mmCIF file of C-alpha atoms in Angstrom:
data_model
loop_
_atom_site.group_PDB
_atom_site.id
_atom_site.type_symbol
_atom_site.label_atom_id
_atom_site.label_comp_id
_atom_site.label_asym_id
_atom_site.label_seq_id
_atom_site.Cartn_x
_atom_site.Cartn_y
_atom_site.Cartn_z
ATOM 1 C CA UNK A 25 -7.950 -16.766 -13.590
ATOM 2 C CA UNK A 26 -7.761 -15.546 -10.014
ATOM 3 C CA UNK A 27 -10.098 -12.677 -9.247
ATOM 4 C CA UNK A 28 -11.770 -10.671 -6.807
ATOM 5 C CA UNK A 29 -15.388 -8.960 -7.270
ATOM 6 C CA UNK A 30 -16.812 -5.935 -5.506
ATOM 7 C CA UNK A 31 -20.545 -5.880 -6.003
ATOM 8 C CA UNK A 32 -20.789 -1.804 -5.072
ATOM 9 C CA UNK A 33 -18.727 0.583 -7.243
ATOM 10 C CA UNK A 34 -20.539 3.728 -4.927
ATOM 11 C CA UNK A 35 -22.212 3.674 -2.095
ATOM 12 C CA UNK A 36 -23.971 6.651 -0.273
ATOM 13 C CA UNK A 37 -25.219 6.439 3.643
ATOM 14 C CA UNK A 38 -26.453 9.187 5.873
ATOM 15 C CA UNK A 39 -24.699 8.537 9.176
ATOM 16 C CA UNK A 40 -25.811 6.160 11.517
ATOM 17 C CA UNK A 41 -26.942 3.527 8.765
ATOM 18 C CA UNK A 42 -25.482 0.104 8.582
ATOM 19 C CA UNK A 43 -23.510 -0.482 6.064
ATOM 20 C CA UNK A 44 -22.473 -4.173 4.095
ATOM 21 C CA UNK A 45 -20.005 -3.815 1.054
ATOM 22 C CA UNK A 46 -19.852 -7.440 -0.840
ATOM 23 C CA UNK A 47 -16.879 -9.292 -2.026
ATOM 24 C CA UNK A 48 -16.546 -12.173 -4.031
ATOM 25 C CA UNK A 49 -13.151 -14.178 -5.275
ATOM 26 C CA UNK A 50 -12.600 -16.929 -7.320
ATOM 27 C CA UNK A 51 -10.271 -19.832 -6.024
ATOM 28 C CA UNK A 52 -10.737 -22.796 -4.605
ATOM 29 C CA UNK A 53 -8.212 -23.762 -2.204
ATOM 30 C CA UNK A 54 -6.622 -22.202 1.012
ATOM 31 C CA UNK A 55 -6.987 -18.445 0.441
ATOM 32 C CA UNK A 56 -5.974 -15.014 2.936
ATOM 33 C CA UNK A 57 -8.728 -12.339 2.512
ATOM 34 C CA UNK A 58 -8.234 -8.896 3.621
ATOM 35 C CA UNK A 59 -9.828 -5.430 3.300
ATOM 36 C CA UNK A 60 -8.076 -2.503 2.847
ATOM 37 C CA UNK A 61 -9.179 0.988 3.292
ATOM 38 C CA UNK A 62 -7.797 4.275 1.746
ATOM 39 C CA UNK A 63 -9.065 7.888 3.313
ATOM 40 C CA UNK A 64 -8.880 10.699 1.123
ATOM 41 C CA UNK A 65 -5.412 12.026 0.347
ATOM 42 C CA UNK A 66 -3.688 9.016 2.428
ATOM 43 C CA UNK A 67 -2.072 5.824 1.824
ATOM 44 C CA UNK A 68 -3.927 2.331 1.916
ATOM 45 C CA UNK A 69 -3.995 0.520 5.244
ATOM 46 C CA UNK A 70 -5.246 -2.708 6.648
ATOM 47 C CA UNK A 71 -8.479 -2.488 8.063
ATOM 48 C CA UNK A 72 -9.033 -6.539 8.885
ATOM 49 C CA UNK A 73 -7.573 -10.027 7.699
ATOM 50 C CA UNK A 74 -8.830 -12.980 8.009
ATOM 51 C CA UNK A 75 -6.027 -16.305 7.727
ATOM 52 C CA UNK A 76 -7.862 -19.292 9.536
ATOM 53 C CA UNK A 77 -10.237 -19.829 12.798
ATOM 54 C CA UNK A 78 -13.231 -17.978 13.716
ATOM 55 C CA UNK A 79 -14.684 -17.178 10.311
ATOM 56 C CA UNK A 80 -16.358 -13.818 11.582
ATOM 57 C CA UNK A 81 -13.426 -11.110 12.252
ATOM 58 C CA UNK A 82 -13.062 -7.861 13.794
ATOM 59 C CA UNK A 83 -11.075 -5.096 12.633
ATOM 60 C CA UNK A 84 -10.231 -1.226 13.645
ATOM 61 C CA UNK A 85 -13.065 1.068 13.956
ATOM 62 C CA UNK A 86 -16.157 -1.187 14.726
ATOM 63 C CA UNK A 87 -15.456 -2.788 11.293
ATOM 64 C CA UNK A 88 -16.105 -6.600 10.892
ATOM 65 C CA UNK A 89 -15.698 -9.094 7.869
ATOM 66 C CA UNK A 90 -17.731 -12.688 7.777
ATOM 67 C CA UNK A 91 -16.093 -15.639 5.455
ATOM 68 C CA UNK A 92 -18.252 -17.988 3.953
ATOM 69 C CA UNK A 93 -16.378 -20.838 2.192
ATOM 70 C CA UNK A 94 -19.365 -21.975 0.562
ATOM 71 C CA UNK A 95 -19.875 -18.578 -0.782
ATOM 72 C CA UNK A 96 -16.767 -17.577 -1.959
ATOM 73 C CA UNK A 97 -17.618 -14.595 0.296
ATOM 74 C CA UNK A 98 -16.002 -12.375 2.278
ATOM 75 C CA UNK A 99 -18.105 -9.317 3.363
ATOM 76 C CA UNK A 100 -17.371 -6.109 5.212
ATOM 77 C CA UNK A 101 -19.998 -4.914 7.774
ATOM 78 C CA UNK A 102 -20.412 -1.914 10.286
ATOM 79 C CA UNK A 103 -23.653 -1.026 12.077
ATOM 80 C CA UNK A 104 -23.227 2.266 11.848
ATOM 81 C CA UNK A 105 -21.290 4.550 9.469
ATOM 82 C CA UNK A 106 -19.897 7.779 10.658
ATOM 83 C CA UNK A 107 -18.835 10.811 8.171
ATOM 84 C CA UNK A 108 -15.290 9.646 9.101
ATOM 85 C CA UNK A 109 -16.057 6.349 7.282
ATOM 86 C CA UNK A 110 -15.932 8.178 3.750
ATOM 87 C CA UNK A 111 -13.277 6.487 2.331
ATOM 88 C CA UNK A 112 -12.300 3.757 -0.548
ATOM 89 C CA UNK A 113 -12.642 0.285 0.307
ATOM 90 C CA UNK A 114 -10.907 -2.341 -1.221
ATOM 91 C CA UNK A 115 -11.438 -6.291 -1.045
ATOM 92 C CA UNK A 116 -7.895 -8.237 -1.058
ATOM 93 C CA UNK A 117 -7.392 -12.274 -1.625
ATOM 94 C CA UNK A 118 -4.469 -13.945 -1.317
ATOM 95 C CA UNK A 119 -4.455 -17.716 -2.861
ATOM 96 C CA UNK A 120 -2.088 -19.454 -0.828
ATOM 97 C CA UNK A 121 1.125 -18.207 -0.759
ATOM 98 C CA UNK A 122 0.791 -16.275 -4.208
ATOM 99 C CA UNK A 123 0.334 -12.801 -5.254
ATOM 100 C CA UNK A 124 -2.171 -9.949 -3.897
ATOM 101 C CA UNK A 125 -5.277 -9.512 -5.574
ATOM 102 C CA UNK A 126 -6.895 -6.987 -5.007
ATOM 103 C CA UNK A 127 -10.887 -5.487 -6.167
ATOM 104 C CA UNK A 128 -12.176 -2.746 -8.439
ATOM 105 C CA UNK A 129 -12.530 -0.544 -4.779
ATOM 106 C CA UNK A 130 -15.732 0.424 -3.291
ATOM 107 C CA UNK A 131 -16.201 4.566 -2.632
ATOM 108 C CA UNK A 132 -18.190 4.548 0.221
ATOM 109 C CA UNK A 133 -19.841 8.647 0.944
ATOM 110 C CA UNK A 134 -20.979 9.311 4.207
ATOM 111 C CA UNK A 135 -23.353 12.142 4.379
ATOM 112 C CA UNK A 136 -23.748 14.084 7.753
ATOM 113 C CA UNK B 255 12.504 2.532 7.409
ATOM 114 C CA UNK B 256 9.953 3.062 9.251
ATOM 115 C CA UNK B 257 7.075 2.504 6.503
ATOM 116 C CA UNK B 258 7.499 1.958 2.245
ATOM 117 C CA UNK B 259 8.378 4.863 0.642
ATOM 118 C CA UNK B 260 8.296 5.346 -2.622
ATOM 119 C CA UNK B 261 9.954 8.476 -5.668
ATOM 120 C CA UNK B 262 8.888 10.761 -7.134
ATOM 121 C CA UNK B 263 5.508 11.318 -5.441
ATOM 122 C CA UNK B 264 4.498 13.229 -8.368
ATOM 123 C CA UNK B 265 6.606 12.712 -11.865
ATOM 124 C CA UNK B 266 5.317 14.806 -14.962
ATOM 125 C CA UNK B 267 6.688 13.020 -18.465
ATOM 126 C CA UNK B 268 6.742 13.606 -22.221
ATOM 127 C CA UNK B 269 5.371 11.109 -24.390
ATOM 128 C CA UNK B 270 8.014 8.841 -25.408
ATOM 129 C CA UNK B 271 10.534 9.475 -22.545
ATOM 130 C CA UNK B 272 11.397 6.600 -19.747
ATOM 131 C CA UNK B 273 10.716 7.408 -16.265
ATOM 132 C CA UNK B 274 12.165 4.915 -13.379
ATOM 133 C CA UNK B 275 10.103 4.682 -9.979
ATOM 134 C CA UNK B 276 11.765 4.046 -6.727
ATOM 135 C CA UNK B 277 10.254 1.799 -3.850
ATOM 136 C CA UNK B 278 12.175 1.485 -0.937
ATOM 137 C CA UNK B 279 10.191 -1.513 1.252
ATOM 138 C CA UNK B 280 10.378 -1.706 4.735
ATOM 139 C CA UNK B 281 13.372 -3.329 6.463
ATOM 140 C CA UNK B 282 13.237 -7.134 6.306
ATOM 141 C CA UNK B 283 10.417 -7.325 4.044
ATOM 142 C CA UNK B 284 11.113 -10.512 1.504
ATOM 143 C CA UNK B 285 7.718 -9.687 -0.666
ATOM 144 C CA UNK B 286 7.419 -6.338 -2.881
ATOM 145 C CA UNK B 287 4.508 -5.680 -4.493
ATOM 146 C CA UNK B 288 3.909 -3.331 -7.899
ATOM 147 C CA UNK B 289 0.348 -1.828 -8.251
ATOM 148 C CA UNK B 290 -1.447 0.686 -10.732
ATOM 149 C CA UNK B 291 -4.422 2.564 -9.513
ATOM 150 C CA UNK B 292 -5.982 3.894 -11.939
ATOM 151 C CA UNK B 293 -9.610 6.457 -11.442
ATOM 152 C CA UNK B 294 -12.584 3.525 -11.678
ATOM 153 C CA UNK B 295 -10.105 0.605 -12.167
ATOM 154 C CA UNK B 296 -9.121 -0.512 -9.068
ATOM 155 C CA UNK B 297 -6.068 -1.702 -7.954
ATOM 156 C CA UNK B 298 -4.693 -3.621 -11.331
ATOM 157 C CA UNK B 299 -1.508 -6.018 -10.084
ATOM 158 C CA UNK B 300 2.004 -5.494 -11.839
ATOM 159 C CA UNK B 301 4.273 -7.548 -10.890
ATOM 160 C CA UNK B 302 5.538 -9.241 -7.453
ATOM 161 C CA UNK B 303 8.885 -9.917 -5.729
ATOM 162 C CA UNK B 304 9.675 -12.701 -3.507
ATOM 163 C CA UNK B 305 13.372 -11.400 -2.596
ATOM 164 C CA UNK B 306 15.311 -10.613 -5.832
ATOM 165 C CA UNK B 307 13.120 -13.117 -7.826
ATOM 166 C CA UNK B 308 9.860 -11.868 -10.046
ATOM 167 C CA UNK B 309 7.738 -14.860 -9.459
ATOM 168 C CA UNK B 310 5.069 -13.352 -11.302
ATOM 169 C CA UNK B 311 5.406 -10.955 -13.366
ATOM 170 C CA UNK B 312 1.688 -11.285 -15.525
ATOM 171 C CA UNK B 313 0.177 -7.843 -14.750
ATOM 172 C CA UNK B 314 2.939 -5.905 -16.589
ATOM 173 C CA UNK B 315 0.885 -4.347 -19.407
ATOM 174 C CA UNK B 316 3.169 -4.916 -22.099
ATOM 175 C CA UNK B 317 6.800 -5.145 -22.935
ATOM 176 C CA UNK B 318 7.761 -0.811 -21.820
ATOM 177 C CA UNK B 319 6.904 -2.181 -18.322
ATOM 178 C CA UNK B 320 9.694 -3.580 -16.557
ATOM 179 C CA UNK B 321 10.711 -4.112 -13.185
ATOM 180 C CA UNK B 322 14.220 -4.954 -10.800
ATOM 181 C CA UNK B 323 15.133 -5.211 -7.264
ATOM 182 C CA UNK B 324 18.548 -5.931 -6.389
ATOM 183 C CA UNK B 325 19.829 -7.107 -2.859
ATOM 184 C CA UNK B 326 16.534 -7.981 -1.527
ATOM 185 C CA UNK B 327 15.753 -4.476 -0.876
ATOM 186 C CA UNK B 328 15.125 -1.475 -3.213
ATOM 187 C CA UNK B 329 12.935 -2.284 -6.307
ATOM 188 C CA UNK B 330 12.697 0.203 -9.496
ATOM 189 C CA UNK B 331 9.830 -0.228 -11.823
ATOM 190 C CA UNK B 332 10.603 1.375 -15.322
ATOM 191 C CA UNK B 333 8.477 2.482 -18.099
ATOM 192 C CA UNK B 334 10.256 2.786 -21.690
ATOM 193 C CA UNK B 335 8.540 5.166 -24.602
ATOM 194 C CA UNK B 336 5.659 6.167 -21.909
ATOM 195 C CA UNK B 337 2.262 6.642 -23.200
ATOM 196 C CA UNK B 338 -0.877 9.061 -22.318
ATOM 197 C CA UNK B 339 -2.685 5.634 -20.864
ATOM 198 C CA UNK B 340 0.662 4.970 -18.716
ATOM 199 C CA UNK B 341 -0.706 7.705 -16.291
ATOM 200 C CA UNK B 342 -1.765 7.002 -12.962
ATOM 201 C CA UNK B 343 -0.595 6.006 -9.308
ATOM 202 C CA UNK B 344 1.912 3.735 -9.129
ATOM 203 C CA UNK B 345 1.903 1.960 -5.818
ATOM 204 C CA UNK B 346 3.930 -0.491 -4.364
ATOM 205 C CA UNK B 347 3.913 -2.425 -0.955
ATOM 206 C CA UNK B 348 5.706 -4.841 0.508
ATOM 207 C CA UNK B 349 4.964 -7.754 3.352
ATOM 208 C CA UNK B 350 7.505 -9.540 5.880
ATOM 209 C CA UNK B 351 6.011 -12.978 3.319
ATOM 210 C CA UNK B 352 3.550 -13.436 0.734
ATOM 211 C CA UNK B 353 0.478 -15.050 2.053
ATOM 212 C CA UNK B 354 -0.638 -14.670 5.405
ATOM 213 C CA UNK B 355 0.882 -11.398 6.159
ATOM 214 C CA UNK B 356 -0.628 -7.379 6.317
ATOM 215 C CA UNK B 357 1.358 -6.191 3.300
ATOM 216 C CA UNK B 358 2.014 -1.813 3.658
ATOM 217 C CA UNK B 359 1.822 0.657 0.976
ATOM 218 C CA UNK B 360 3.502 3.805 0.501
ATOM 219 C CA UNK B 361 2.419 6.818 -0.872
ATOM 220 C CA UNK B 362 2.878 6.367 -4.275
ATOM 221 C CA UNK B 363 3.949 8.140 -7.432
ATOM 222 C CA UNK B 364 1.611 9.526 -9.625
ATOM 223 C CA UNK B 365 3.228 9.851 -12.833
ATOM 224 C CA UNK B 366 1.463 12.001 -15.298
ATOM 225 C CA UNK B 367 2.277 11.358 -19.441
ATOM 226 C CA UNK B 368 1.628 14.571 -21.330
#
C-alpha cells in the first residue's frame, strides 16, 4: 500500500539551530511531494511542492525540501529555526494523479 | 468562496446519533478531499472526490462513514450511530485537480462523541 513515513514524531530546537525533518514514501512511479505546515490554532497550508525539475525546492519562510529518487526521500530543511517555526509539519505524496497521502505530522518546538 | 469552508466548526454528539458535516470547496475546484486528524495519528485519508465521483473511497473506517457531493460542488460527509472513537477533526480540502496541484484546507469540524 501507498504510504508516507515521518522519521520525527517531536522535535525540540533552541532558535537559531538547523533543523532537517525526514520523509519517506513508498511508490514507485511518477509521484507529487509536498509539505504542509499547520501553526497553532490555524488551518494547514502549503509550505513547498515539488512536481518535476530541479530536485532541490524552495518554499515560504527560508524553508527548502531536497528529492532523492533513489531514496524515496523527500526532506524538509531550514538553517535556522525561529520561535515562529513552532508548528506541525506534515509530509504529503501524491502518486500520480491519485489521492493525497499524507504523514503521521512532525511537532516541531522552538524554544527562545 | 474565497477559501474551503467547512460546518459546524465545533459539533458536540450523543452516542448513537448521526451528525452530517458540510464542506463547501473553493469555486472551480474538481478534487475534494475528506481527512481525520486525530491527536498522534496524523492525517488518516477518508475518502476523495474527483467531481461528483468517489474514486476512492478506502479510508472510510467502516460502513457509519459515508460521504456525497452533488453538482460538483458541496460535499457532506455523514456519520450514522457515532461512536466515542468517531471524535476528532474532520478536515476536508479541495484542489483545482488531483495530482500536481496545492490542495487548501478549511478549518475543520471537530466533532466531539460523548
Amino acid at each position: 500500500a501507498q504510504s508516507v513515513s515521518q522519521h520525527n514524531h517531536h522535535v525540540i530546537l533552541s532558535e537559531a539551530a538547523s533543523l532537517e525533518l525526514g520523509c519517506n514514501y513508498s511508490y514507485g512511479g511518477t509521484v507529487n511531494l509536498f509539505w504542509y505546515v499547520q501553526y497553532p490554532g490555524q488551518h494547514l497550508q502549503l509550505l513547498l511542492k515539488y512536481f518535476s525539475g530541479d530536485p532541490l525546492v524552495k518554499g515560504i519562510k527560508g524553508f527548502e525540501a531536497e528529492f532523492i529518487k533513489s531514496k524515496f526521500s523527500f526532506n524538509l530543511r531550514k538553517p535556522s529555526v525561529q520561535w515562529s517555526d513552532t508548528a506541525e509539519y506534515f509530509c504529503a505524496v501524491t502518486p500520480g494523479r491519485g489521492k493525497l497521502i499524507f504523514g503521521q505530522g512532525t511537532e516541531l518546538s522552538v524554544k527562545p | 468562496g474565497a477559501g474551503v469552508s467547512q460546518s459546524p466548526s465545533n459539533k458536540v454528539t450523543e452516542k448513537g446519533k448521526d451528525v452530517e458535516l458540510r464542506c463547501d470547496p473553493i469555486s472551480g475546484h474538481t478534487a475534494l478531499y475528506w481527512y481525520r486528524q486525530s491527536l498522534g495519528q496524523g492525517l488518516e485519508f477518508l475518502i476523495y472526490f474527483q467531481g461528483n465521483s468517489a474514486p476512492d473511497k478506502s479510508g472510510l473506517p467502516s460502513d457509519r462513514f459515508s460521504a456525497e457531493r452533488t453538482g460538483g460542488s458541496v460535499s457532506t460527509l455523514t456519520i450514522q450511530r457515532t461512536q466515542q472513537e468517531d471524535s476528532a477533526v474532520y478536515l476536508c480540502a479541495s484542489s483545482a485537480q488531483t495530482g500536481n496541484t496545492e490542495a487548501f484546507f478549511g478549518q475543520g469540524t471537530r466533532l466531539t462523541v460523548v
